[in-house]
């Protein structure tokens, strides 16, 4: 989603802005722009990649000035083109803004302003903010901003420059992320920490309805009544290299390889002396014992983690679990009872639909426990309890370590709840804890198959017809079906190869008609009670000409007589296999994307953090 940066200092602003925007590229964008203030505000913007904007700026010999704002836009209102790109200025040129979010009432505001003769240049909702600000401006910068905030509705993180204040950068937020970086004789705004990490580790998190007045040597925080606000300074505790590629060609591969360590941190820090410590959650044992129903709500891969979580939680706690897509949950009047629990899952903690679902649950007096990666994100802050996945920053749009750590937290929750509710026999609990702790090393051992998976990706693209190359089926039963959904999404997201995850038993009810000579079918078969059934499904597709790749447990060598190729995962509980089966498919998707020349980290049309509905 859109990225914002801003700079107030004594150094040239433009290089900082371009570099900061580059660090926010992972959020997804289709155009970019910067505005820098010296004797006047100079704006440059362009559709497409940041490199194009950089070329424009270089061709102009740079932009002078030590105060500026920048933006990467992911189009919502109006096509991605130079005019609709941010920053946007008012008709007089006095006010210039960058914005992340959506101004929901921009149409009536725009009509009002147009009726007064104000001419708009773009189709964006954002331009309304610049024009409205200018119209209301009375020389008092903060006073005018407060008036603007009183008139606009929706979500926004705004960075604002005013021609009358050559040393001041103004920021405000509501329902859209914004941090204030604190440097030495320079300060910054940004949508996310990586944008400022080369310059500082210290930052403030701006809350909803808070204003920041940023100058080179000061940062003042105010509420909407102009009362000063005190915020603790946060310090980034991960290494700067963690936000960069660290020798890999793509962030995605770096993040795939970071999974063992991410899991060690996520699981290891929560199991002590054979007991699970679920951080300091407020949910009481009494609430857990009397829990009616669990509603897990999420989007994208986080929803896939929820699909696996349902099986695990129901099995270990015997609490009924419903899984909802956040975008559906918020509009379907879900039946929520006071003794229910809502679990929201989100890597970024900023997904608009998930945030709205969380608010819906809380408005119904349902306790919300969130599983989140981004510390201090909106979802984390608005939840009753948060369990962080501790995966570190995830930059590639396609999630990998974000997903596997979400699974790990779901396993921990299921185990902890089950132990409290006495639904897991002691011996089994002990074995499950042991299996959980073994997962990071087991996952690491799967990287031994990397070359074979790279070859499989190559061979698949070299074989068959265009149709068979571009249609893959991934089949599984039970938990394996849940994990197949994520494996299928990985392939679609980054290589643009169409694939479908299918509950293996359902295949014969229609989809099997799509299997033809050479169709690649990946069969995931790790669930002991379902193994034989899955093998029968493999035989069914094999008989229709499919090329079958099986992912099974170590020792299940009999599958070699039916499948064309087999990948083995180490032995673990049936409940935890998704953490392992997804890894070969992450690697297969990655190498397929490489083979097809795709931009692995920044797939077309996708955004890492979707902060609009
Ligand atoms: C976007 C991303 C997906 C992600 C989903 C949910 O669509 O492209 O990779 O799974 O949002 O994101 P969240 O940050 O809430 O986990």
Coordinates of C-alpha atoms in Angstrom, one line a residue, residues 133 136 140-151 170 211 222-227:
X133 CA -6.5 23.1 3.8
X136 CA -9.5 27.2 5.4
X140 CA -2.3 29.2 11.8
X141 CA -1.0 25.9 10.5
X142 CA -2.1 23.7 13.4
X143 CA -5.4 25.4 13.7
X144 CA -6.1 24.9 10.1
X145 CA -5.1 21.2 10.2
X146 CA -7.6 20.7 13.1
X147 CA -10.3 22.3 11.0
X148 CA -9.4 20.0 8.1
X149 CA -9.5 16.9 10.3
X150 CA -12.9 18.0 11.5
X151 CA -14.2 18.0 8.0
X170 CA 3.2 18.7 9.5
X211 CA -0.6 15.9 15.1
X222 CA -0.3 17.6 20.0
X223 CA -3.8 16.3 20.3
X224 CA -6.7 17.8 18.4
X225 CA -7.3 20.3 21.3
X226 CA -3.7 21.4 20.9
X227 CA -2.6 19.9 24.2

